[in-house]
Amino acid sequence: VFPKAGFQRCVVHLVRNTWPKVRASRRQELCDDLKRLYRRGQTKEQAEAILNELAAKWHTAYPGLLDPWTACFEHWSAFLEYPEWLQPHIYTTNWLERLNKELRKFAKTKNSFPSPDSVANLMYLKLLDTERSWSKRKLHGYVQHSDELLALWEVYDTKNRTKTKGEASM
């Protein structure tokens, strides 16, 4: 549906899946170390160097603790390719999960649905209502950076453009 969309794994969920594996007395230290990984304004190369450093540090006490971070590095660090002002808005998927939770909560209150189409129609109406309320929100920095964002999408579109059947024959 969205062939040019990037993939970003939720950093918050990686942290939540990692810290329970460590003794309570060392959890704050681990969280402080992990925050260094997804700090705003750094490059992917810097994050990878920090990840290697942390993996070596924690390997003695907790072997394999940071393996999930290493295995999916490209997926959780994708937000670092974007401008610093945009990074805090895209490093987590909590807003998407919130939407899914709203849809589930809405559907749960209904006793039954006469057909699959009725479910689709109801979800569509709920999404319209949610979009109306969310569209009033302001993305901090968007107005100041709107030209930069449009240019960024144009560069991303050009970089990731694939030939369609019509283009291939021309």
PDB file of N, CA and C in Angstrom, residues 7-9 11 35-50 69 73-88 90-91 152:
ATOM      1  N   PHE A   7      10.761   1.980   7.408  1.00  0.00           N
ATOM      2  CA  PHE A   7      10.399   1.105   8.521  1.00  0.00           C
ATOM      3  C   PHE A   7      11.152   1.566   9.755  1.00  0.00           C
ATOM      4  N   GLN A   8      10.444   1.784  10.837  1.00  0.00           N
ATOM      5  CA  GLN A   8      11.051   2.214  12.094  1.00  0.00           C
ATOM      6  C   GLN A   8      10.525   1.329  13.213  1.00  0.00           C
ATOM      7  N   ARG A   9      11.404   0.603  13.852  1.00  0.00           N
ATOM      8  CA  ARG A   9      11.011  -0.194  15.015  1.00  0.00           C
ATOM      9  C   ARG A   9      10.981   0.720  16.224  1.00  0.00           C
ATOM     10  N   VAL A  11      11.691   2.303  19.523  1.00  0.00           N
ATOM     11  CA  VAL A  11      12.793   2.297  20.477  1.00  0.00           C
ATOM     12  C   VAL A  11      12.264   2.101  21.901  1.00  0.00           C
ATOM     13  N   LYS A  35      19.778   5.243  26.738  1.00  0.00           N
ATOM     14  CA  LYS A  35      19.426   6.594  26.277  1.00  0.00           C
ATOM     15  C   LYS A  35      20.534   7.182  25.405  1.00  0.00           C
ATOM     16  N   ARG A  36      21.755   6.802  25.663  1.00  0.00           N
ATOM     17  CA  ARG A  36      22.866   7.276  24.831  1.00  0.00           C
ATOM     18  C   ARG A  36      22.729   6.795  23.395  1.00  0.00           C
ATOM     19  N   LEU A  37      22.071   5.644  23.204  1.00  0.00           N
ATOM     20  CA  LEU A  37      21.909   5.075  21.863  1.00  0.00           C
ATOM     21  C   LEU A  37      20.978   5.893  20.980  1.00  0.00           C
ATOM     22  N   TYR A  38      19.908   6.376  21.562  1.00  0.00           N
ATOM     23  CA  TYR A  38      18.914   7.064  20.739  1.00  0.00           C
ATOM     24  C   TYR A  38      18.824   8.556  21.037  1.00  0.00           C
ATOM     25  N   ARG A  39      19.923   9.107  21.476  1.00  0.00           N
ATOM     26  CA  ARG A  39      20.011  10.545  21.740  1.00  0.00           C
ATOM     27  C   ARG A  39      19.832  11.329  20.444  1.00  0.00           C
ATOM     28  N   ARG A  40      19.121  12.413  20.532  1.00  0.00           N
ATOM     29  CA  ARG A  40      18.876  13.268  19.366  1.00  0.00           C
ATOM     30  C   ARG A  40      20.164  13.814  18.782  1.00  0.00           C
ATOM     31  N   GLY A  41      20.168  13.956  17.470  1.00  0.00           N
ATOM     32  CA  GLY A  41      21.243  14.656  16.801  1.00  0.00           C
ATOM     33  C   GLY A  41      22.483  13.852  16.477  1.00  0.00           C
ATOM     34  N   GLN A  42      22.499  12.585  16.830  1.00  0.00           N
ATOM     35  CA  GLN A  42      23.686  11.799  16.491  1.00  0.00           C
ATOM     36  C   GLN A  42      23.457  11.061  15.178  1.00  0.00           C
ATOM     37  N   THR A  43      24.521  10.532  14.650  1.00  0.00           N
ATOM     38  CA  THR A  43      24.430   9.788  13.396  1.00  0.00           C
ATOM     39  C   THR A  43      24.275   8.299  13.691  1.00  0.00           C
ATOM     40  N   LYS A  44      23.944   7.545  12.661  1.00  0.00           N
ATOM     41  CA  LYS A  44      23.834   6.096  12.824  1.00  0.00           C
ATOM     42  C   LYS A  44      25.194   5.494  13.181  1.00  0.00           C
ATOM     43  N   GLU A  45      26.257   6.064  12.622  1.00  0.00           N
ATOM     44  CA  GLU A  45      27.604   5.562  12.919  1.00  0.00           C
ATOM     45  C   GLU A  45      27.935   5.757  14.398  1.00  0.00           C
ATOM     46  N   GLN A  46      27.579   6.915  14.935  1.00  0.00           N
ATOM     47  CA  GLN A  46      27.818   7.162  16.362  1.00  0.00           C
ATOM     48  C   GLN A  46      26.996   6.201  17.220  1.00  0.00           C
ATOM     49  N   ALA A  47      25.740   5.993  16.842  1.00  0.00           N
ATOM     50  CA  ALA A  47      24.879   5.075  17.591  1.00  0.00           C
ATOM     51  C   ALA A  47      25.420   3.654  17.541  1.00  0.00           C
ATOM     52  N   GLU A  48      25.927   3.246  16.383  1.00  0.00           N
ATOM     53  CA  GLU A  48      26.480   1.893  16.255  1.00  0.00           C
ATOM     54  C   GLU A  48      27.726   1.719  17.120  1.00  0.00           C
ATOM     55  N   ALA A  49      28.564   2.739  17.181  1.00  0.00           N
ATOM     56  CA  ALA A  49      29.762   2.678  18.033  1.00  0.00           C
ATOM     57  C   ALA A  49      29.367   2.582  19.503  1.00  0.00           C
ATOM     58  N   ILE A  50      28.358   3.346  19.899  1.00  0.00           N
ATOM     59  CA  ILE A  50      27.882   3.290  21.289  1.00  0.00           C
ATOM     60  C   ILE A  50      27.281   1.923  21.581  1.00  0.00           C
ATOM     61  N   TRP A  69      19.065  -5.471  20.024  1.00  0.00           N
ATOM     62  CA  TRP A  69      19.420  -4.136  19.537  1.00  0.00           C
ATOM     63  C   TRP A  69      20.378  -4.246  18.344  1.00  0.00           C
ATOM     64  N   PHE A  73      19.458  -3.362  14.274  1.00  0.00           N
ATOM     65  CA  PHE A  73      20.016  -2.011  14.316  1.00  0.00           C
ATOM     66  C   PHE A  73      19.457  -1.116  13.212  1.00  0.00           C
ATOM     67  N   GLU A  74      19.425  -1.616  11.989  1.00  0.00           N
ATOM     68  CA  GLU A  74      18.940  -0.803  10.863  1.00  0.00           C
ATOM     69  C   GLU A  74      17.487  -0.390  11.047  1.00  0.00           C
ATOM     70  N   HIS A  75      16.713  -1.219  11.739  1.00  0.00           N
ATOM     71  CA  HIS A  75      15.287  -0.930  11.893  1.00  0.00           C
ATOM     72  C   HIS A  75      15.003   0.054  13.019  1.00  0.00           C
ATOM     73  N   TRP A  76      15.695  -0.055  14.144  1.00  0.00           N
ATOM     74  CA  TRP A  76      15.390   0.892  15.221  1.00  0.00           C
ATOM     75  C   TRP A  76      16.129   2.207  15.050  1.00  0.00           C
ATOM     76  N   SER A  77      17.196   2.239  14.275  1.00  0.00           N
ATOM     77  CA  SER A  77      17.976   3.476  14.124  1.00  0.00           C
ATOM     78  C   SER A  77      17.594   4.278  12.882  1.00  0.00           C
ATOM     79  N   ALA A  78      16.561   3.863  12.177  1.00  0.00           N
ATOM     80  CA  ALA A  78      16.163   4.553  10.942  1.00  0.00           C
ATOM     81  C   ALA A  78      15.836   6.026  11.193  1.00  0.00           C
ATOM     82  N   PHE A  79      15.319   6.360  12.363  1.00  0.00           N
ATOM     83  CA  PHE A  79      14.959   7.746  12.657  1.00  0.00           C
ATOM     84  C   PHE A  79      16.168   8.674  12.682  1.00  0.00           C
ATOM     85  N   LEU A  80      17.373   8.119  12.862  1.00  0.00           N
ATOM     86  CA  LEU A  80      18.583   8.946  12.924  1.00  0.00           C
ATOM     87  C   LEU A  80      18.968   9.512  11.551  1.00  0.00           C
ATOM     88  N   GLU A  81      18.343   9.018  10.491  1.00  0.00           N
ATOM     89  CA  GLU A  81      18.607   9.543   9.147  1.00  0.00           C
ATOM     90  C   GLU A  81      17.875  10.860   8.888  1.00  0.00           C
ATOM     91  N   TYR A  82      16.964  11.207   9.788  1.00  0.00           N
ATOM     92  CA  TYR A  82      16.146  12.398   9.612  1.00  0.00           C
ATOM     93  C   TYR A  82      16.714  13.567  10.417  1.00  0.00           C
ATOM     94  N   PRO A  83      16.267  14.778  10.106  1.00  0.00           N
ATOM     95  CA  PRO A  83      16.777  15.950  10.838  1.00  0.00           C
ATOM     96  C   PRO A  83      16.505  15.848  12.339  1.00  0.00           C
ATOM     97  N   GLU A  84      17.355  16.473  13.099  1.00  0.00           N
ATOM     98  CA  GLU A  84      17.277  16.400  14.560  1.00  0.00           C
ATOM     99  C   GLU A  84      15.923  16.840  15.102  1.00  0.00           C
ATOM    100  N   TRP A  85      15.338  17.869  14.521  1.00  0.00           N
ATOM    101  CA  TRP A  85      14.053  18.368  15.029  1.00  0.00           C
ATOM    102  C   TRP A  85      12.914  17.378  14.809  1.00  0.00           C
ATOM    103  N   LEU A  86      13.053  16.467  13.831  1.00  0.00           N
ATOM    104  CA  LEU A  86      12.004  15.502  13.523  1.00  0.00           C
ATOM    105  C   LEU A  86      12.166  14.194  14.307  1.00  0.00           C
ATOM    106  N   GLN A  87      13.349  13.889  14.745  1.00  0.00           N
ATOM    107  CA  GLN A  87      13.640  12.614  15.398  1.00  0.00           C
ATOM    108  C   GLN A  87      12.749  12.294  16.607  1.00  0.00           C
ATOM    109  N   PRO A  88      12.483  13.250  17.503  1.00  0.00           N
ATOM    110  CA  PRO A  88      11.642  12.910  18.662  1.00  0.00           C
ATOM    111  C   PRO A  88      10.219  12.498  18.288  1.00  0.00           C
ATOM    112  N   ILE A  90       9.419  10.567  15.650  1.00  0.00           N
ATOM    113  CA  ILE A  90       9.339   9.313  14.891  1.00  0.00           C
ATOM    114  C   ILE A  90      10.119   8.147  15.497  1.00  0.00           C
ATOM    115  N   TYR A  91      10.764   8.330  16.643  1.00  0.00           N
ATOM    116  CA  TYR A  91      11.537   7.220  17.190  1.00  0.00           C
ATOM    117  C   TYR A  91      10.670   6.196  17.917  1.00  0.00           C
ATOM    118  N   LEU A 152      12.941  17.214   1.994  1.00  0.00           N
ATOM    119  CA  LEU A 152      13.344  15.893   2.474  1.00  0.00           C
ATOM    120  C   LEU A 152      12.496  14.812   1.815  1.00  0.00           C
TER     121      LEU A 152
END
